[in-house]
C-alpha cells in the first residue's frame, strides 16, 4: 500500500524584487516554479530516492512532504490524509507525529546550548509525552552511548551528530522519515556507517524513507525506487536496476555519464552540454531541450508527460 | 633536488594550543613533476589543506612550518616571507579553491582581474594583456568571451565562476597549480566539465597540479598519482591505478571498500569502525591502529615505517589484495 501519494505537486516562489525597484526598473513580478506537476507514490516500508542537481526541487518536495511548506497546487497525502486540507485536528496531529525529517547539516540542525538528551526527546516532550530514559535508549540504538545524553553537540564529530539527529527523528516513533542529503556533509567512511545504521533502523522499526541526495551511488544503494528531477520536474522514475542498466531519459544518461567512476582511470567522459538554465525562465516544451543531444522540434513546443516505457515512467517525447 | 616542480620533504606543521602542540601535518613528503596531477585524498581534517597552505605560505598563525623543506623548481621556498612569497605565489603558483568567490574580487570586472594579474607577473603591454585575457576566457570555455570580459563575478553561475578562477590561476603561466576541492561545491555535470578543463590545460602546458579532494572518483579520473593522508600523515603514495585497485594500507583499502560503488549489490556497506582521531589525541605507534583489523603489538609500539615511493606507511601492508 502507498504510504505517500503525491499528485500534481507544484510550488511557486515569488522571487520579485521589492515593489519600488520593480517600478523603477520597469520589471514585472518574477515567479520561480521550484516544483512543477510532480506525481509519485511511495510504498509503505520502502525507500524512495529523489536525485537531481542543485535547484532541481528536491528539498522543496521534501519540505512539502513533511508539511514545512504548503503546495501552490496539487496534493500530498500521507496515510490517506491530506495535511494541507484536513480539518480534523486529531487526524492531522496523528499523521504529523508519524513524519520526521533529517537534514544535511548536522552542525546547523542541533541547538548548541541544549544537552543531547533534551535535543533527542524534544519531539516527544513537545507533545507532552513521557521521555524518561528515552534519550539513553535511542542513543544506544544509533550506536552512541547512554552517557552521551549529558553532553553538548560540540563534543561530537559530524557523523556522531548525524546519529543524534537520527535518534531525535526516531523518538516520536515515526513511520516516515524524509532524509534531505543525510550524508552529503560526511566523509565516505562515516557515510558508510550512517547509511548502514539507516538500513538497520528501517528493518527494525518498519520505517519508510524518502531519501534526497545528489549522489547517484548513495541513492542507488539505498532505494527501492528512484525519481530523477530536472528543473522541478520528475523526468524519470524506475527501480535502481532499471534506471542504471536501461536508462531512458537523456538527462539521466547525461548524469550517469558525468558521475566520476572509481575505476575510471584517465577516462574522458562525454562532457555535458551547458549548464542548468535559469529556473525563472525555464525553456519551453521539454525543459532539457537546450542541452539534449537528440532534441527535435516537438521538444521545443510541447512539454512531455510522464508515461510508462517498459518498467519505468519517463517524461521524454522520444524515449522508447 | 630531483627534477620535480614541487618537492615536499618531511614537512610538519604545528599549532600551539592550550592543551599542547598539535601537528595537523606530520612528516609528509611528496613530489609533483611537470604535467603531472597528484591527487591528495583523505577525510576531512586529515591535513590535506594544511599541507597545501604550507606550500603557498598561507598558514594562519599560530600554525607554522615546524620542520621540513619545500622546494619549487629547485629553489627552497619554505622560509620565504612577505613580498617575496607574494610574488612567487602570483607568478609560480596558481590557486583554485572550493568557493570561487574567495578568489575573485567582486568590485573588478573579470577582464580587469585577468589583465592586472598578467601585468604584475608577465613582461607584456596592456594591449597584449587585454588580448590574452579574452583568449584565456575562451580557453576555459566561457561562451562569448569577448562580450563577457567586462562582466563582474556575480553575473556568472557557480560553474562559470570556477572557470574564471582557473583562467586567473593559469594566466601568469605558473608551474604549479594547487586546487583545493575545486569541484566540491559544484553539480556533477559541471564538475565533469571543470575536471576535464583542468586536465586538458595542465597537460597542454605541462603545469604540475596538486588536486586536493575527498572524492575518490575524481581522483581516479583525474590524477596520475595519489597521496592518501590520515591524521596528518601520509598513509600511502603511488600510481593512482595501483593504489585504488591494490591498496597496500588497510586504511586505503577500507576507504575504497566503504564507497557505495564498491559494495554494489550488497545490503550493507563495508564499514571502518570508529573515527579518525582528534589532533590532540593521536594514538602512539601507527595512528590507524585502534581501527585497523590487522593491528599487532608492533603497530601500537612503533610508528609505522616512513613511506617511500609505492609503499604504504604500514608494518603489514595488504599484499596485492584486490578491493572487492
Ligand atoms: N524559499 C524560497 N524562495 C525562493 N526560491 C526558492 C525558495 N526555496 C527554494 N527556492 C528555489 O527553488 C528551486 C528548487 O530549490 P530546492 O532547494 O528544492 O533545490 P534542491 O534540489 O534541494 O537543490 P540542492 O541540491 O542545491 O539542495 C531553486 O531554484 C531554489 O532557488
Ligand atoms: N587554527 C587551528 N587551530 C587548531 N587546529 C586547526 C586549526 N586549523 C586547522 N586545524 C586542524 O588541522 C587539521 C587539518 O586541517 P585541514 O588541513 O584543513 O584538513 P583537510 O583539508 O584534510 O580537511 C584539522 O584537524 C583541523 O581541525
Ligand atoms: S523530450 Fe526531447 S529534449 Fe526532452 S529529453 Fe526527450 S528528446 Fe530530449
Ligand atoms: S601499521 Fe599496523 S595498525 Fe597501522 S595500518 Fe598497518 S597493520 Fe594496521
Ligand atoms: Mg536541497
Ligand atoms: Mg580542506
XYZ file of C-alpha atoms and ligand atoms in Angstrom:
720
model
C 0.000 0.000 0.000
C 1.181 3.508 -0.720
C 2.068 5.463 2.396
C 2.666 8.643 0.407
C 0.706 9.723 -2.604
C 1.780 12.912 -4.375
C -0.380 14.318 -7.167
C 0.343 17.249 -9.485
C 2.530 18.741 -6.792
C 3.600 22.274 -7.652
C 5.325 25.005 -5.704
C 5.881 28.515 -6.988
C 8.025 31.073 -5.167
C 7.684 34.811 -5.630
C 11.272 35.988 -6.119
C 10.387 39.506 -7.283
C 12.449 42.458 -6.252
C 10.755 44.881 -3.848
C 7.845 46.841 -5.330
C 9.759 50.121 -5.630
C 12.662 48.514 -7.527
C 10.217 46.894 -9.915
C 8.604 50.239 -10.654
C 11.960 51.960 -11.194
C 13.400 49.165 -13.329
C 10.060 48.636 -15.113
C 10.064 44.957 -14.349
C 7.165 42.648 -13.649
C 6.892 40.074 -10.924
C 9.341 37.196 -11.067
C 7.920 33.775 -10.259
C 10.095 30.740 -9.789
C 8.474 27.338 -10.222
C 10.603 25.155 -7.957
C 8.406 22.069 -8.302
C 6.167 21.555 -11.299
C 3.392 18.986 -11.608
C 5.140 16.132 -9.823
C 3.391 12.783 -9.305
C 4.655 9.784 -7.373
C 3.773 7.219 -4.751
C 5.872 5.689 -2.024
C 5.005 2.228 -0.770
C 4.997 1.554 2.940
C 8.332 0.226 4.275
C 10.169 1.157 1.099
C 12.820 3.745 0.299
C 12.093 6.291 -2.402
C 15.180 8.117 -3.648
C 14.958 11.607 -5.132
C 18.017 12.670 -7.155
C 18.785 15.754 -9.159
C 21.297 18.552 -9.351
C 21.247 21.706 -7.281
C 17.998 23.630 -7.636
C 16.058 20.725 -9.128
C 13.442 20.935 -6.362
C 14.439 18.005 -4.116
C 14.374 19.876 -0.819
C 11.245 21.785 -1.785
C 9.420 18.483 -2.330
C 10.825 17.147 0.949
C 9.605 20.175 2.847
C 6.131 19.826 1.335
C 6.026 16.129 2.283
C 6.604 16.903 5.950
C 4.327 19.941 5.930
C 7.024 22.589 6.387
C 5.854 24.213 3.155
C 2.399 24.316 1.565
C 1.930 23.316 -2.084
C 0.897 26.018 -4.560
C -1.062 23.353 -6.374
C -1.599 19.595 -6.161
C -1.729 17.382 -3.094
C 0.359 15.344 -0.706
C -1.443 12.510 1.051
C 0.215 10.593 3.844
C -1.644 7.538 5.075
C -4.662 8.848 3.172
C -4.647 12.235 4.909
C -4.052 15.469 3.008
C -2.325 17.593 5.623
C -2.929 20.880 3.826
C -6.700 20.333 3.602
C -7.625 18.047 6.509
C -9.819 19.838 9.087
C -9.909 17.112 11.733
C -7.210 18.280 14.161
C -6.840 14.809 15.695
C -6.066 13.225 12.331
C -3.594 15.964 11.415
C -1.822 15.544 14.722
C -1.612 11.777 14.367
C -0.120 11.995 10.880
C 2.273 14.772 11.874
C 3.774 12.624 14.607
C 4.269 9.856 12.047
C 6.601 12.047 9.979
C 10.114 13.242 10.778
C 12.851 14.912 8.772
C 16.670 14.722 8.847
C 18.727 17.473 7.269
C 22.079 17.695 5.521
C 23.924 19.823 8.004
C 24.261 18.006 11.313
C 26.002 21.097 12.672
C 23.257 23.605 11.969
C 20.356 21.370 12.955
C 21.328 20.850 16.606
C 20.863 23.607 19.167
C 24.382 24.131 20.580
C 23.111 25.180 24.020
C 20.967 22.107 24.636
C 22.205 18.878 26.063
C 21.913 15.881 23.736
C 19.220 14.351 25.993
C 16.934 17.360 25.557
C 17.581 17.526 21.817
C 16.743 13.861 21.288
C 13.458 13.815 23.203
C 12.266 17.240 22.071
C 9.662 15.883 19.588
C 8.159 13.754 22.388
C 8.239 16.447 25.049
C 6.681 18.957 22.630
C 3.625 16.666 22.559
C 3.555 16.223 26.308
C 4.791 12.624 26.134
C 6.822 10.733 28.726
C 10.525 10.839 27.915
C 12.037 9.112 30.950
C 15.067 7.110 29.877
C 14.101 7.506 26.220
C 17.165 9.507 25.126
C 19.562 6.952 26.596
C 17.762 4.083 24.860
C 17.680 5.852 21.491
C 21.333 6.899 21.685
C 22.307 3.265 22.148
C 20.118 2.277 19.226
C 22.003 4.673 16.940
C 25.405 3.458 18.097
C 26.227 6.117 20.695
C 26.279 5.523 24.450
C 23.774 6.403 27.138
C 26.424 8.575 28.798
C 26.422 10.840 25.744
C 22.985 12.148 26.761
C 24.554 14.629 29.161
C 26.963 16.117 26.613
C 26.618 19.080 24.261
C 26.609 18.859 20.415
C 30.056 20.456 20.016
C 31.608 17.461 21.716
C 30.693 15.241 18.752
C 32.051 14.676 15.243
C 29.926 15.190 12.121
C 28.958 11.531 11.868
C 28.063 11.360 15.547
C 25.949 14.480 15.233
C 24.049 12.922 12.364
C 23.423 9.917 14.643
C 21.987 12.323 17.228
C 19.696 13.792 14.537
C 18.567 10.267 13.672
C 17.917 9.454 17.334
C 15.786 12.586 17.599
C 13.873 11.668 14.455
C 13.161 8.208 15.909
C 11.922 9.481 19.271
C 8.318 10.024 18.215
C 8.196 6.532 16.688
C 7.545 7.823 13.168
C 6.513 5.739 10.179
C 8.139 8.032 7.650
C 11.467 9.856 7.707
C 12.323 12.319 4.972
C 16.127 12.456 4.801
C 17.458 15.506 2.938
C 21.092 14.811 1.964
C 21.740 12.979 5.257
C 25.332 12.090 4.395
C 26.401 14.831 1.986
C 28.421 16.613 4.651
C 30.139 13.402 5.765
C 33.250 11.586 4.572
C 32.726 8.270 2.750
C 33.850 6.150 5.676
C 31.445 7.968 8.009
C 28.771 7.916 5.325
C 29.017 4.120 5.232
C 28.365 3.965 8.983
C 25.345 6.265 8.781
C 23.817 4.534 5.733
C 24.229 1.121 7.381
C 22.561 2.475 10.506
C 19.671 3.812 8.422
C 19.213 0.399 6.771
C 19.217 -1.390 10.143
C 16.697 1.017 11.657
C 14.444 0.659 8.660
C 14.357 -3.106 9.137
C 13.937 -2.931 12.911
C 11.204 -0.304 13.004
C 9.478 -0.858 9.656
C 10.294 2.666 8.509
C 9.592 4.275 5.166
C 12.242 6.665 3.814
C 12.244 9.402 1.260
C 15.966 9.817 0.611
C 17.018 13.043 -1.067
C 20.528 13.142 -2.490
C 22.551 14.489 -5.361
C 24.789 11.412 -5.138
C 23.635 8.732 -7.567
C 25.641 5.981 -5.891
C 24.043 6.636 -2.496
C 20.549 6.652 -3.944
C 21.284 3.529 -5.972
C 22.495 1.681 -2.896
C 19.606 2.645 -0.639
C 16.458 2.947 -2.789
C 13.725 0.636 -3.971
C 12.523 3.245 -6.463
C 14.349 6.334 -7.723
C 12.857 9.548 -9.088
C 15.092 11.847 -11.146
C 14.282 15.562 -11.069
C 15.294 18.265 -13.515
C 14.233 21.887 -13.062
C 11.393 20.927 -10.729
C 10.037 18.173 -12.954
C 10.088 14.432 -12.477
C 11.769 13.206 -15.671
C 12.311 9.508 -14.952
C 11.259 7.043 -12.289
C 12.351 3.422 -12.035
C 13.941 0.811 -9.820
C 17.718 1.225 -9.421
C 18.421 -1.715 -11.760
C 16.180 -0.394 -14.478
C 17.414 3.181 -14.075
C 21.103 2.334 -14.199
C 21.060 -0.511 -16.701
C 18.289 0.562 -19.015
C 18.405 4.350 -18.742
C 15.756 6.033 -20.848
C 15.795 9.772 -20.278
C 18.598 11.748 -21.976
C 19.122 13.809 -18.808
C 19.546 10.702 -16.653
C 22.003 9.391 -19.235
C 23.981 12.631 -19.037
C 24.066 12.483 -15.228
C 25.256 8.870 -15.188
C 27.931 9.595 -17.780
C 29.216 12.651 -15.884
C 29.462 10.982 -12.461
C 33.087 10.107 -11.711
C 33.871 6.397 -11.589
C 36.129 4.715 -9.076
C 37.650 2.680 -11.888
C 37.504 5.478 -14.456
C 41.287 5.801 -14.694
C 42.106 8.521 -17.197
C 38.538 8.363 -18.507
C 37.500 11.139 -20.862
C 33.776 11.318 -20.213
C 31.442 12.664 -22.867
C 31.003 16.115 -21.397
C 27.581 17.508 -20.566
C 26.421 20.394 -22.725
C 25.908 23.729 -20.970
C 24.531 24.282 -17.502
C 21.171 24.200 -15.771
C 19.070 27.096 -17.130
C 17.554 29.903 -15.075
C 14.514 28.414 -13.313
C 12.654 31.749 -13.518
C 12.559 31.462 -17.303
C 12.699 27.723 -17.996
C 12.999 26.631 -21.631
C 9.752 25.964 -23.489
C 8.444 22.454 -24.021
C 10.854 19.943 -22.528
C 12.988 21.936 -20.080
C 16.009 19.826 -21.031
C 15.879 20.565 -24.755
C 18.712 23.167 -24.957
C 21.134 20.543 -23.570
C 19.623 17.442 -25.119
C 21.690 15.791 -27.857
C 18.610 14.313 -29.579
C 16.076 17.142 -29.257
C 13.580 17.612 -32.100
C 11.043 20.309 -32.902
C 8.313 18.790 -30.767
C 10.654 19.032 -27.746
C 10.727 22.812 -28.018
C 6.958 23.056 -28.342
C 5.331 20.514 -26.042
C 6.096 19.543 -22.512
C 6.444 15.738 -22.422
C 4.149 13.953 -19.968
C 5.330 11.141 -17.736
C 4.430 7.881 -19.431
C 5.176 4.239 -18.943
C 8.084 2.889 -21.002
C 8.976 -0.716 -20.152
C 9.111 -0.708 -16.359
C 9.883 2.968 -15.970
C 7.971 6.224 -16.044
C 9.684 8.696 -18.375
C 8.927 12.271 -19.423
C 10.509 12.375 -22.873
C 8.908 12.560 -26.303
C 11.467 10.281 -27.853
C 12.103 7.704 -25.138
C 11.111 4.176 -26.051
C 66.992 18.047 -5.778
C 65.162 15.988 -8.363
C 63.638 17.483 -11.484
C 60.263 17.715 -9.763
C 58.422 21.037 -9.959
C 57.410 20.711 -6.314
C 59.245 18.716 -3.671
C 57.985 18.467 -0.131
C 60.403 16.808 2.275
C 59.466 15.650 5.754
C 57.089 18.567 6.218
C 55.480 19.160 9.598
C 53.073 21.922 10.550
C 52.481 22.675 14.208
C 49.879 24.671 16.065
C 50.430 25.549 19.722
C 47.142 25.231 21.630
C 46.132 25.424 25.276
C 46.320 21.644 25.558
C 49.752 21.399 23.959
C 51.210 21.461 20.458
C 49.183 19.675 17.758
C 50.559 18.501 14.409
C 47.996 18.737 11.593
C 50.780 17.759 9.146
C 53.390 15.310 10.389
C 56.427 14.301 8.352
C 54.871 14.434 4.887
C 56.993 14.043 1.735
C 55.946 14.041 -1.893
C 56.987 15.323 -5.338
C 54.987 16.574 -8.279
C 56.538 16.655 -11.765
C 55.730 18.895 -14.690
C 52.453 17.938 -16.349
C 51.558 15.580 -13.522
C 48.403 15.666 -11.407
C 48.940 14.456 -7.857
C 45.683 13.743 -6.066
C 45.660 14.272 -2.305
C 42.809 12.410 -0.577
C 41.712 11.747 2.968
C 38.806 12.511 5.280
C 38.115 15.997 6.465
C 40.717 17.053 8.997
C 43.382 14.720 7.612
C 45.638 17.700 6.875
C 45.238 17.954 3.089
C 44.560 21.683 3.006
C 47.111 22.465 5.702
C 49.840 20.830 3.613
C 48.704 22.813 0.550
C 48.531 26.043 2.516
C 52.044 25.470 3.826
C 53.301 25.332 0.233
C 51.597 28.602 -0.692
C 52.664 30.276 2.535
C 49.062 30.749 3.627
C 49.185 29.160 7.074
C 47.257 31.207 9.597
C 49.393 31.927 12.683
C 49.932 30.397 15.141
C 50.076 27.496 12.664
C 53.605 27.329 11.240
C 56.057 25.044 9.469
C 57.963 23.329 12.250
C 60.145 21.041 10.194
C 60.989 20.004 6.675
C 61.683 21.600 3.316
C 59.599 22.795 0.388
C 61.350 23.164 -2.983
C 59.828 24.764 -6.076
C 61.774 24.346 -9.324
C 64.974 23.816 -7.381
C 64.525 26.828 -5.079
C 63.839 26.330 -1.422
C 60.712 28.339 -0.551
C 59.619 27.272 2.933
C 61.344 30.195 4.602
C 60.219 32.868 2.123
C 58.229 35.647 3.743
C 56.160 38.696 2.887
C 56.702 40.280 -0.514
C 58.981 37.513 -1.825
C 56.342 34.875 -1.049
C 53.575 37.013 -2.519
C 55.439 37.457 -5.803
C 56.245 33.801 -6.063
C 52.668 32.849 -5.279
C 51.292 35.072 -8.010
C 53.854 34.074 -10.594
C 54.782 30.465 -9.983
C 51.794 29.023 -8.088
C 48.176 29.325 -9.193
C 45.387 28.611 -6.744
C 41.855 27.302 -7.135
C 39.665 26.925 -4.056
C 36.273 25.363 -3.363
C 34.423 28.674 -3.331
C 35.299 30.661 -6.462
C 34.156 33.879 -4.812
C 37.071 33.790 -2.375
C 39.472 34.087 -5.331
C 37.597 36.798 -7.240
C 37.355 40.483 -6.468
C 33.652 41.392 -6.562
C 34.414 45.028 -7.444
C 36.596 44.398 -10.509
C 35.426 43.145 -13.880
C 36.651 39.721 -14.947
C 38.760 41.328 -17.688
C 40.452 43.759 -15.281
C 41.318 40.963 -12.876
C 42.929 38.913 -15.613
C 44.787 41.883 -17.109
C 46.106 43.133 -13.769
C 47.365 39.675 -12.815
C 49.205 39.306 -16.115
C 50.698 42.807 -15.993
C 52.035 42.156 -12.497
C 53.777 38.951 -13.470
C 54.479 38.964 -17.200
C 56.584 41.430 -19.236
C 53.787 42.359 -21.648
C 51.903 45.518 -22.676
C 48.388 46.381 -21.507
C 47.031 45.857 -25.005
C 48.652 42.433 -25.199
C 47.297 41.540 -21.743
C 43.806 42.561 -22.847
C 44.067 40.272 -25.873
C 45.344 37.394 -23.787
C 42.512 37.902 -21.261
C 39.914 37.226 -23.954
C 41.896 34.225 -25.175
C 42.131 32.901 -21.606
C 38.359 33.104 -21.149
C 37.835 31.350 -24.474
C 40.238 28.648 -23.435
C 38.297 27.883 -20.254
C 35.080 27.698 -22.241
C 33.254 30.944 -21.440
C 30.853 31.401 -24.366
C 31.038 34.852 -25.965
C 34.306 35.639 -24.144
C 34.833 38.996 -25.886
C 31.427 40.246 -24.725
C 31.668 38.781 -21.223
C 35.086 40.269 -20.488
C 33.570 43.334 -18.791
C 31.171 41.305 -16.641
C 31.500 41.104 -12.872
C 31.783 37.845 -10.888
C 28.200 37.993 -9.563
C 26.896 37.900 -13.130
C 28.244 34.364 -13.619
C 26.916 31.000 -12.431
C 28.969 28.921 -9.967
C 30.432 26.773 -12.731
C 31.354 29.794 -14.876
C 32.995 31.479 -11.884
C 35.152 28.444 -11.284
C 36.179 28.565 -14.960
C 37.178 32.199 -14.486
C 39.181 31.274 -11.378
C 41.028 28.654 -13.411
C 41.744 31.212 -16.139
C 43.050 33.552 -13.438
C 45.160 30.838 -11.816
C 46.771 29.987 -15.151
C 47.161 33.424 -16.740
C 50.563 34.194 -15.198
C 51.765 30.843 -16.570
C 52.614 29.262 -13.205
C 54.481 25.983 -12.994
C 52.280 24.664 -10.160
C 48.535 24.767 -9.522
C 47.111 23.966 -6.121
C 43.428 23.105 -6.464
C 41.768 22.549 -3.078
C 38.371 20.855 -3.510
C 37.785 22.785 -6.768
C 34.555 20.953 -7.623
C 33.133 20.107 -4.220
C 30.533 22.894 -4.414
C 29.526 22.111 -7.998
C 26.953 19.783 -9.541
C 28.159 16.523 -11.110
C 27.646 17.729 -14.661
C 29.605 20.933 -14.025
C 32.206 19.019 -12.019
C 32.871 16.802 -15.036
C 33.400 19.884 -17.197
C 35.750 21.574 -14.709
C 37.862 18.458 -14.125
C 38.194 17.889 -17.869
C 39.256 21.520 -18.286
C 41.884 21.280 -15.565
C 43.265 18.078 -17.065
C 43.445 19.498 -20.570
C 45.096 22.789 -19.607
C 47.696 21.130 -17.419
C 48.537 18.522 -20.000
C 48.883 21.171 -22.730
C 51.043 23.467 -20.636
C 52.963 20.964 -18.571
C 51.734 22.525 -15.324
C 52.126 20.444 -12.170
C 48.884 20.090 -10.198
C 48.136 19.306 -6.575
C 44.473 18.240 -6.639
C 43.086 18.080 -3.115
C 39.747 16.303 -2.803
C 37.894 13.799 -0.668
C 36.254 12.259 -3.749
C 37.940 9.008 -4.836
C 36.061 9.056 -8.142
C 37.531 12.434 -9.045
C 40.991 11.158 -8.112
C 40.555 8.030 -10.224
C 39.596 10.027 -13.300
C 41.925 12.986 -12.970
C 45.088 12.088 -11.085
C 48.263 10.336 -12.222
C 49.417 9.570 -8.699
C 47.662 9.785 -5.375
C 48.728 10.580 -1.816
C 46.396 9.256 0.889
C 46.515 11.202 4.159
C 45.351 10.060 7.586
C 45.646 12.036 10.828
C 48.254 14.400 9.375
C 50.458 11.670 7.926
C 50.895 10.092 4.570
C 49.362 6.621 4.640
C 50.077 5.645 1.072
C 51.539 7.140 -2.089
C 51.630 5.667 -5.559
C 50.211 5.463 -9.057
C 46.518 6.027 -8.938
C 45.563 2.717 -10.515
C 47.832 0.754 -8.160
C 46.626 2.485 -5.029
C 42.938 2.289 -5.899
C 42.849 -1.268 -7.194
C 45.534 -2.786 -4.960
C 45.706 -0.639 -1.859
C 48.512 -1.619 0.497
C 47.481 0.412 3.507
C 44.495 -1.012 5.415
C 43.037 2.495 5.680
C 43.078 2.989 1.908
C 41.526 -0.438 1.466
C 38.763 0.368 3.956
C 38.120 3.741 2.385
C 37.752 2.260 -1.081
C 35.503 -0.532 0.138
C 33.173 1.805 2.039
C 32.056 3.631 -1.107
C 28.584 2.561 -2.277
C 30.027 1.627 -5.685
C 32.437 -0.911 -4.217
C 29.546 -2.543 -2.364
C 27.231 -2.751 -5.364
C 24.622 -5.434 -4.814
C 25.360 -5.815 -1.104
C 22.832 -4.952 1.565
C 25.379 -3.303 3.832
C 28.357 -1.117 3.078
C 31.794 -2.069 4.282
C 32.425 -0.080 7.420
C 35.632 1.105 9.090
C 34.728 1.196 12.767
C 35.392 4.319 14.800
C 36.570 7.686 13.571
C 39.793 9.494 12.721
C 41.410 10.640 15.990
C 41.308 14.252 17.042
C 44.610 16.080 16.676
C 45.120 16.380 20.422
C 44.610 12.662 20.822
C 46.546 10.893 18.045
C 47.427 7.387 19.241
C 51.052 6.290 19.588
C 52.562 3.975 17.033
C 50.605 3.744 13.797
C 47.815 6.334 14.134
C 45.358 3.958 12.446
C 45.892 1.055 14.867
C 42.730 1.404 17.003
C 40.624 0.978 13.851
C 42.799 -1.499 11.998
C 41.754 -5.141 11.756
C 45.375 -6.149 11.050
C 46.945 -4.350 14.003
C 49.521 -6.233 16.083
C 51.543 -5.199 19.094
C 54.272 -3.760 16.884
C 51.729 -1.296 15.436
C 50.928 0.060 18.886
C 54.558 0.327 19.915
C 56.395 1.778 16.939
C 55.412 4.443 14.433
C 54.669 2.895 11.042
C 57.701 2.867 8.727
C 58.404 6.007 6.709
C 56.684 5.986 3.400
C 58.662 5.792 0.200
C 57.523 5.661 -3.401
C 54.906 2.946 -3.967
C 54.951 1.782 -0.402
C 52.450 2.270 2.355
C 53.261 3.549 5.829
C 52.282 0.223 7.346
C 54.051 -2.651 9.136
C 51.855 -5.243 7.480
C 50.807 -3.936 4.083
C 47.985 -5.727 2.282
C 49.682 -7.773 -0.384
C 48.135 -7.336 -3.789
C 44.662 -7.968 -2.408
C 42.042 -6.606 -4.753
C 39.319 -4.500 -3.148
C 36.084 -6.369 -3.615
N 12.046 29.992 -0.107
C 12.382 30.107 -1.390
N 12.202 31.297 -2.041
C 12.520 31.419 -3.335
N 13.050 30.432 -4.108
C 13.259 29.241 -3.536
C 12.948 29.019 -2.149
N 13.273 27.730 -1.848
C 13.764 27.191 -2.979
N 13.747 28.088 -3.994
C 14.184 27.838 -5.368
O 13.509 26.685 -5.834
C 14.351 25.861 -6.629
C 14.444 24.458 -6.030
O 15.108 24.545 -4.789
P 15.425 23.313 -3.855
O 16.021 23.835 -2.607
O 14.202 22.466 -3.730
O 16.505 22.544 -4.716
P 17.337 21.222 -4.365
O 17.033 20.253 -5.443
O 17.080 20.793 -2.962
O 18.819 21.733 -4.563
P 20.177 21.449 -3.694
O 20.765 20.218 -4.276
O 21.007 22.657 -4.005
O 19.792 21.331 -2.256
C 15.686 26.591 -6.697
O 15.759 27.326 -7.891
C 15.664 27.500 -5.487
O 16.455 28.655 -5.714
N 43.750 27.271 13.725
C 43.687 25.977 14.028
N 43.850 25.576 15.320
C 43.796 24.256 15.639
N 43.600 23.260 14.753
C 43.427 23.598 13.457
C 43.460 24.966 13.020
N 43.246 24.987 11.680
C 43.103 23.697 11.293
N 43.219 22.863 12.353
C 43.143 21.410 12.315
O 44.131 20.890 11.447
C 43.696 19.653 10.893
C 43.940 19.596 9.386
O 43.104 20.530 8.756
P 42.963 20.620 7.180
O 44.291 20.619 6.553
O 42.061 21.776 6.910
O 42.214 19.268 6.832
P 41.619 18.770 5.433
O 41.890 19.802 4.396
O 42.298 17.472 5.192
O 40.152 18.600 5.686
C 42.228 19.504 11.300
O 42.136 18.619 12.388
C 41.841 20.892 11.724
O 40.786 20.857 12.669
S 11.686 15.406 -24.761
Fe 13.112 15.877 -26.393
S 14.505 17.392 -25.488
Fe 13.391 16.428 -23.833
S 14.723 14.820 -23.185
Fe 13.305 13.908 -24.625
S 14.360 14.059 -26.605
Fe 15.451 15.413 -25.202
S 50.871 -0.382 10.732
Fe 49.604 -1.922 11.746
S 47.866 -0.746 12.570
Fe 48.885 0.550 11.082
S 47.741 0.185 9.218
Fe 49.496 -1.219 9.172
S 48.700 -3.098 10.087
Fe 47.241 -1.505 10.589
Mg 18.391 20.782 -1.174
Mg 40.314 21.002 3.317
